[in-house]
Amino acid sequence: LEMSHLRQFPTVPIVQLSGSHFKKVKDFLARFETIPDLLELDHLTVSGDVTFGKGVSLKGTVIVIANHGDRIDIPSGALLENKIVSGNLRILQH
């Protein structure tokens, strides 16, 4: 792995993934349609049943916490910048 020369900060982002949904590699991979854009990310915390669509961008500090028994789906193409998302969020394609 190499850090992009486009990253403004010389450090890697802090990423904390909590809960049983991220314990095994296969479970981790099932949570991401594609790896989010982390170029401008400083800190990411994810807890609970959370999935990420394609082309998601994460910037600054992003915290996503799904309540016990609930699920959060971050939709494809979403931009989360300095956001806290909690509770449940399901966006269905039609």
GROMACS .gro file of C-alpha atoms in nm:
model
   94
    1LEU     CA    1   0.000   0.000   0.000
    2GLU     CA    2   0.114   0.350  -0.079
    3MET     CA    3  -0.023   0.680   0.043
    4SER     CA    4  -0.140   0.903  -0.240
    5HIS     CA    5   0.079   1.203  -0.307
    6LEU     CA    6  -0.250   1.396  -0.341
    7ARG     CA    7  -0.322   1.356   0.030
    8GLN     CA    8  -0.272   1.690   0.207
    9PHE     CA    9  -0.170   1.533   0.538
   10PRO     CA   10   0.141   1.317   0.588
   11THR     CA   11  -0.047   1.071   0.813
   12VAL     CA   12  -0.292   0.793   0.738
   13PRO     CA   13  -0.655   0.834   0.852
   14ILE     CA   14  -0.766   0.673   1.177
   15VAL     CA   15  -1.023   0.402   1.101
   16GLN     CA   16  -1.217   0.218   1.373
   17LEU     CA   17  -1.462  -0.055   1.270
   18SER     CA   18  -1.655  -0.204   1.564
   19GLY     CA   19  -1.890  -0.494   1.605
   20SER     CA   20  -1.933  -0.845   1.472
   21HIS     CA   21  -2.004  -0.719   1.119
   22PHE     CA   22  -1.636  -0.633   1.071
   23LYS     CA   23  -1.459  -0.918   1.257
   24LYS     CA   24  -1.387  -1.146   0.959
   25VAL     CA   25  -1.243  -1.039   0.624
   26LYS     CA   26  -1.535  -1.186   0.425
   27ASP     CA   27  -1.783  -0.997   0.646
   28PHE     CA   28  -1.580  -0.677   0.609
   29LEU     CA   29  -1.569  -0.710   0.230
   30ALA     CA   30  -1.946  -0.769   0.213
   31ARG     CA   31  -1.998  -0.425   0.373
   32PHE     CA   32  -1.841  -0.231   0.081
   33GLU     CA   33  -1.954  -0.240  -0.283
   34THR     CA   34  -1.628  -0.052  -0.354
   35ILE     CA   35  -1.371   0.094  -0.119
   36PRO     CA   36  -1.471   0.452  -0.034
   37ASP     CA   37  -1.257   0.750  -0.137
   38LEU     CA   38  -1.049   0.826   0.174
   39LEU     CA   39  -0.817   1.088   0.028
   40GLU     CA   40  -0.942   1.368   0.257
   41LEU     CA   41  -1.048   1.150   0.552
   42ASP     CA   42  -0.903   1.222   0.897
   43HIS     CA   43  -1.106   0.984   1.114
   44LEU     CA   44  -1.371   0.716   1.049
   45THR     CA   45  -1.567   0.528   1.314
   46VAL     CA   46  -1.824   0.267   1.207
   47SER     CA   47  -2.027   0.055   1.449
   48GLY     CA   48  -2.307  -0.190   1.385
   49ASP     CA   49  -2.482  -0.309   1.069
   50VAL     CA   50  -2.353  -0.054   0.816
   51THR     CA   51  -2.298  -0.095   0.442
   52PHE     CA   52  -2.140   0.137   0.185
   53GLY     CA   53  -2.250   0.168  -0.180
   54LYS     CA   54  -2.026   0.234  -0.480
   55GLY     CA   55  -1.832   0.557  -0.513
   56VAL     CA   56  -1.879   0.681  -0.155
   57SER     CA   57  -1.648   0.967  -0.047
   58LEU     CA   58  -1.552   1.023   0.315
   59LYS     CA   59  -1.390   1.350   0.426
   60GLY     CA   60  -1.287   1.496   0.759
   61THR     CA   61  -1.433   1.311   1.059
   62VAL     CA   62  -1.714   1.066   0.983
   63ILE     CA   63  -1.896   0.862   1.248
   64VAL     CA   64  -2.162   0.606   1.149
   65ILE     CA   65  -2.339   0.416   1.427
   66ALA     CA   66  -2.628   0.180   1.357
   67ASN     CA   67  -2.853   0.118   1.657
   68HIS     CA   68  -2.872  -0.241   1.781
   69GLY     CA   69  -3.108  -0.429   1.549
   70ASP     CA   70  -3.108  -0.150   1.289
   71ARG     CA   71  -2.915  -0.106   0.966
   72ILE     CA   72  -2.760   0.191   0.789
   73ASP     CA   73  -2.698   0.178   0.414
   74ILE     CA   74  -2.477   0.459   0.284
   75PRO     CA   75  -2.602   0.502  -0.076
   76SER     CA   76  -2.383   0.489  -0.385
   77GLY     CA   77  -2.224   0.822  -0.469
   78ALA     CA   78  -2.278   0.966  -0.120
   79LEU     CA   79  -2.042   1.230   0.019
   80LEU     CA   80  -2.007   1.233   0.397
   81GLU     CA   81  -1.796   1.522   0.521
   82ASN     CA   82  -1.767   1.589   0.895
   83LYS     CA   83  -2.092   1.398   0.959
   84ILE     CA   84  -2.241   1.184   1.232
   85VAL     CA   85  -2.498   0.931   1.110
   86SER     CA   86  -2.684   0.726   1.371
   87GLY     CA   87  -3.003   0.529   1.405
   88ASN     CA   88  -3.123   0.353   1.092
   89LEU     CA   89  -3.121   0.456   0.727
   90ARG     CA   90  -3.233   0.237   0.439
   91ILE     CA   91  -3.243   0.377   0.089
   92LEU     CA   92  -3.398   0.132  -0.154
   93GLN     CA   93  -3.341   0.138  -0.528
   94HIS     CA   94  -3.662   0.134  -0.733
   0.00000   0.00000   0.00000
